[in-house]
PDB file of C-alpha atoms in Angstrom:
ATOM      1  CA  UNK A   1       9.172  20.758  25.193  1.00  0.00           C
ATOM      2  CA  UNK A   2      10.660  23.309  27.783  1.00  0.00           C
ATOM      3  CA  UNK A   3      14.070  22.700  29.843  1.00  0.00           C
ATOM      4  CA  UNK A   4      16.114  25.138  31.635  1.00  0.00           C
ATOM      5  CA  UNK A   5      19.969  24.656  31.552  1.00  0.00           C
ATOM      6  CA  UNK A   6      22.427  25.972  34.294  1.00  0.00           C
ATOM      7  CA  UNK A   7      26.017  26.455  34.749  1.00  0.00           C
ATOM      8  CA  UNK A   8      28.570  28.527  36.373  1.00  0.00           C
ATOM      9  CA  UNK A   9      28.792  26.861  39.486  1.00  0.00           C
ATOM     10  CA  UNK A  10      32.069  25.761  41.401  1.00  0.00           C
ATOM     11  CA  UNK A  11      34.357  25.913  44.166  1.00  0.00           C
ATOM     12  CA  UNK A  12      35.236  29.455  44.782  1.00  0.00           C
ATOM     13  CA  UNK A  13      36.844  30.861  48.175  1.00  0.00           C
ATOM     14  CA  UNK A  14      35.002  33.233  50.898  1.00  0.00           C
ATOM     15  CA  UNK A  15      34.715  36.445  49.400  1.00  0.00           C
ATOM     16  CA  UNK A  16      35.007  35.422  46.242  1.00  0.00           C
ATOM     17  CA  UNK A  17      32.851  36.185  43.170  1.00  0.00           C
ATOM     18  CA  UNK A  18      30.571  33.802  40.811  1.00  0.00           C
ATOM     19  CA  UNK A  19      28.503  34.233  37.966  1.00  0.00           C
ATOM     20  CA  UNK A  20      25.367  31.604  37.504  1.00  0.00           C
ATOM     21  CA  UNK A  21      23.801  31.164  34.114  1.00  0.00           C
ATOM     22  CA  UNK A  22      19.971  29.723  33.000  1.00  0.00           C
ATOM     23  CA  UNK A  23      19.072  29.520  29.448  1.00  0.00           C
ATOM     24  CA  UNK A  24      15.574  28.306  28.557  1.00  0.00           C
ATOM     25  CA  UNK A  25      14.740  26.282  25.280  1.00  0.00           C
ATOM     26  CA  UNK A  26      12.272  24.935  23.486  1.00  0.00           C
ATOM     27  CA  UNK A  27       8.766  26.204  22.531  1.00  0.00           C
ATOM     28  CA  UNK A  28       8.682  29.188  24.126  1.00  0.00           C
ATOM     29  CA  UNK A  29       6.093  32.516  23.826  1.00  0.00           C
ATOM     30  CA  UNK A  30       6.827  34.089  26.633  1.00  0.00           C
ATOM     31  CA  UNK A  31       8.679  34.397  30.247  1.00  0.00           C
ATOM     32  CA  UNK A  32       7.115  35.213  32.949  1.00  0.00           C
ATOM     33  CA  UNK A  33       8.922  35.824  36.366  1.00  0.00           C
ATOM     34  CA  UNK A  34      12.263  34.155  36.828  1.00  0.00           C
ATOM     35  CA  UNK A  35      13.945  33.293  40.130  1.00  0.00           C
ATOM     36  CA  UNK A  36      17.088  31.547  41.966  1.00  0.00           C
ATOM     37  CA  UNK A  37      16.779  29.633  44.901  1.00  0.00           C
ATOM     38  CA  UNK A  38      19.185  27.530  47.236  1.00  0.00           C
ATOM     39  CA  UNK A  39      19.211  24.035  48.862  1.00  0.00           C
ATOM     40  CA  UNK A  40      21.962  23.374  51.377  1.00  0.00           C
ATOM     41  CA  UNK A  41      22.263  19.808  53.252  1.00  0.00           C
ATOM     42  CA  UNK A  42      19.811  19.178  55.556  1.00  0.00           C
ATOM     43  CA  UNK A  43      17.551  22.459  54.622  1.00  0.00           C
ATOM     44  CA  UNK A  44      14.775  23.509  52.830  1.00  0.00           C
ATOM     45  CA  UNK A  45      14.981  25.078  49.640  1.00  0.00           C
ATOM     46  CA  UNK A  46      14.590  28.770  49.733  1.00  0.00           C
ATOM     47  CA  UNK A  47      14.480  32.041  47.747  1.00  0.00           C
ATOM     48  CA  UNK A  48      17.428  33.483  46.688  1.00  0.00           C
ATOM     49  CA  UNK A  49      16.347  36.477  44.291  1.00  0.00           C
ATOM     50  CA  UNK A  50      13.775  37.187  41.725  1.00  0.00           C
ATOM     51  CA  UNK A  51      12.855  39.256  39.122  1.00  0.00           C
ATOM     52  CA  UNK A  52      10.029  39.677  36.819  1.00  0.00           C
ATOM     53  CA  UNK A  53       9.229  40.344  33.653  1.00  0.00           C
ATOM     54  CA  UNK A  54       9.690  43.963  33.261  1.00  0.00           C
ATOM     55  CA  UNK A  55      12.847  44.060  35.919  1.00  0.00           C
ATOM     56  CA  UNK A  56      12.004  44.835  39.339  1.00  0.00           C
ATOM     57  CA  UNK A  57      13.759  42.700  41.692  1.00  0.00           C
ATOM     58  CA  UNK A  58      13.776  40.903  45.065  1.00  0.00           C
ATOM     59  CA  UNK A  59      16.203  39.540  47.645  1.00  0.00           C
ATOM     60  CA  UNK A  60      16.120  37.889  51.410  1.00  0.00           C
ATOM     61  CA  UNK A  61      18.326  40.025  53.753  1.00  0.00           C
ATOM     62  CA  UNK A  62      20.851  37.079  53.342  1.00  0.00           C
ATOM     63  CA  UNK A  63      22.011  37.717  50.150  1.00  0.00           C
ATOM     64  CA  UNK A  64      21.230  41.697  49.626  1.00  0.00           C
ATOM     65  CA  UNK A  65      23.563  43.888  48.762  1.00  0.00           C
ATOM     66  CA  UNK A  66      25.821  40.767  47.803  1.00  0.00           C
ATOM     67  CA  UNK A  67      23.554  38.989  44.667  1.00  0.00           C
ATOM     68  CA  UNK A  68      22.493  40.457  42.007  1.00  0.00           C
ATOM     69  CA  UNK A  69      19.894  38.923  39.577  1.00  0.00           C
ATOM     70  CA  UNK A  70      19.487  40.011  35.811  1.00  0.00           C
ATOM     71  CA  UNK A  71      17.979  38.509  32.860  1.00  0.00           C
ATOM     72  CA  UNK A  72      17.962  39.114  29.028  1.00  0.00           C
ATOM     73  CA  UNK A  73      14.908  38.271  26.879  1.00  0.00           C
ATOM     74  CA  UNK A  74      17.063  38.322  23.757  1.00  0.00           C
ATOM     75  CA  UNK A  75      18.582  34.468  25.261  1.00  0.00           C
ATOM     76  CA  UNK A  76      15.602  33.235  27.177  1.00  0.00           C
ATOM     77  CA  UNK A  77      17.943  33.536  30.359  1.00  0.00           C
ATOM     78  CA  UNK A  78      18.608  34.482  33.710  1.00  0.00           C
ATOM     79  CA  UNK A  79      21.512  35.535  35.547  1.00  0.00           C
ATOM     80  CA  UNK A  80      22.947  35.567  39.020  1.00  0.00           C
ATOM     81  CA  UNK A  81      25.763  37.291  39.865  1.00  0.00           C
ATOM     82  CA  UNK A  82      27.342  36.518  43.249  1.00  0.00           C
ATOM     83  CA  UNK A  83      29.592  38.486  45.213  1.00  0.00           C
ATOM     84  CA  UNK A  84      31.437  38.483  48.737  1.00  0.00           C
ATOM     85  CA  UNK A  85      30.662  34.794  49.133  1.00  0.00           C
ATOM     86  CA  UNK A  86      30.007  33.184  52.483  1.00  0.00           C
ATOM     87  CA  UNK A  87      30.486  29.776  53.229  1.00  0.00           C
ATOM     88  CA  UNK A  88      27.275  29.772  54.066  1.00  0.00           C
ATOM     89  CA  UNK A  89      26.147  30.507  50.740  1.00  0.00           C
ATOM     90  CA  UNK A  90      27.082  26.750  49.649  1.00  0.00           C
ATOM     91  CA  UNK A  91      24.389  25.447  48.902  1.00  0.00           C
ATOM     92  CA  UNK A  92      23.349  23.294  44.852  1.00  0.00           C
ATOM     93  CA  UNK A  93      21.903  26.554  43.204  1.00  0.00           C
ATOM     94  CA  UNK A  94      18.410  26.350  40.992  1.00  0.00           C
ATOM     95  CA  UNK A  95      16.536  28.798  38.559  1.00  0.00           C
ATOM     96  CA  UNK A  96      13.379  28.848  37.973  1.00  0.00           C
ATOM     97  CA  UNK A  97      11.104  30.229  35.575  1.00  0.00           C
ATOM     98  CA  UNK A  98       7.433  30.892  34.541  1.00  0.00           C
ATOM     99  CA  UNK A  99       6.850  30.109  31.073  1.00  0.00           C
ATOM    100  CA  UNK A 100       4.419  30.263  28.516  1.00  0.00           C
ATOM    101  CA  UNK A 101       4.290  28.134  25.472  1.00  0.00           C
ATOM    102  CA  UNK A 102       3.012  28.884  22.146  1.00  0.00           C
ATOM    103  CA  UNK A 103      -0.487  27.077  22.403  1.00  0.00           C
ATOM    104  CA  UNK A 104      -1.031  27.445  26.284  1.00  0.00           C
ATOM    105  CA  UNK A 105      -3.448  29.339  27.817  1.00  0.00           C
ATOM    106  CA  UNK A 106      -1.170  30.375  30.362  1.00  0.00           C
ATOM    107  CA  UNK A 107       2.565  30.095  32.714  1.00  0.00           C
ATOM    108  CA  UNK A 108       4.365  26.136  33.381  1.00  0.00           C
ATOM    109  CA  UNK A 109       6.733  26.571  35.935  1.00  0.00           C
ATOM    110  CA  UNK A 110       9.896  25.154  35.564  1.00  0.00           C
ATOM    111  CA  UNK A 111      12.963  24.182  37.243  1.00  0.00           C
ATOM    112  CA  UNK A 112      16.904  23.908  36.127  1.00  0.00           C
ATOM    113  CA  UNK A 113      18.823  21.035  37.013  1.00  0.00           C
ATOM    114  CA  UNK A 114      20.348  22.765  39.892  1.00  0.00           C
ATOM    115  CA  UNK A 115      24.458  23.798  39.750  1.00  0.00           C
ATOM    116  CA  UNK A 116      26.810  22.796  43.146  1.00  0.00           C
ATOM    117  CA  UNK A 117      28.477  26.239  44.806  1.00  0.00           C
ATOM    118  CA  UNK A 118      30.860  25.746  47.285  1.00  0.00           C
ATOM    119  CA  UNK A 119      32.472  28.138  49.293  1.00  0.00           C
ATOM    120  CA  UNK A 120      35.643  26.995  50.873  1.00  0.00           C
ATOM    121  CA  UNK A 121      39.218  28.011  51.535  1.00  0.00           C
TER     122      UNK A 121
END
């Protein structure tokens, strides 16, 4: 009914710059909050940024003042723009999103595929 699509993901060297993409589909009345997060090898999956539905935005000391997340309601998407990239940053890259169908009484979370960013020389 619902599925979120990534891309924009890649091999990109340190300090480098990449642009991740999430367009949602299907029957959709509304978005709630929508969100990145990270999973490297061997860690847990954590937040990256977030932002909800009227624009105010959060990010973990790790990535602030480097990531920037945006979305437009026009596409049903969510962006995150990533700058100065670490190699620590590598990590397979998933969005997230709150969204409310047509007929529901309220938000279905939902979760992208997940996109590969590696930062290497």
């Amino acid at each position: 009914q619902v599925q979120l699509v990534e891309s924009g993901g890649g091999l990109v060297q340190p300090g480098g710059s990449l642009r991740l993409s999430c367009t949602a589909s299907g029957s959709i009345f509304s978005i709630g909050p929508m969100a990145w997060y990270r999973q490297a090898p061997g860690k847990q999956r954590e937040l990256v940024a977030d932002i909800t539905s009227g624009g105010s935005t959060n990010y973990p000391d790790s990535v602030k003042g480097r990531f920037t997340i945006s979305r437009d309601g026009a596409k049903n998407s969510v962006y995150l723009q990533m700058n100065s990239l670490k190699p620590e940053d590598t990590a397979v890259y998933y969005c997230n999103a709150h969204i409310h169908g047509p007929y529901g009484l309220g938000y279905v979370n939902y979760w992208g595929q997940g996109t590969q960013v590696t930062v290497s020389e």
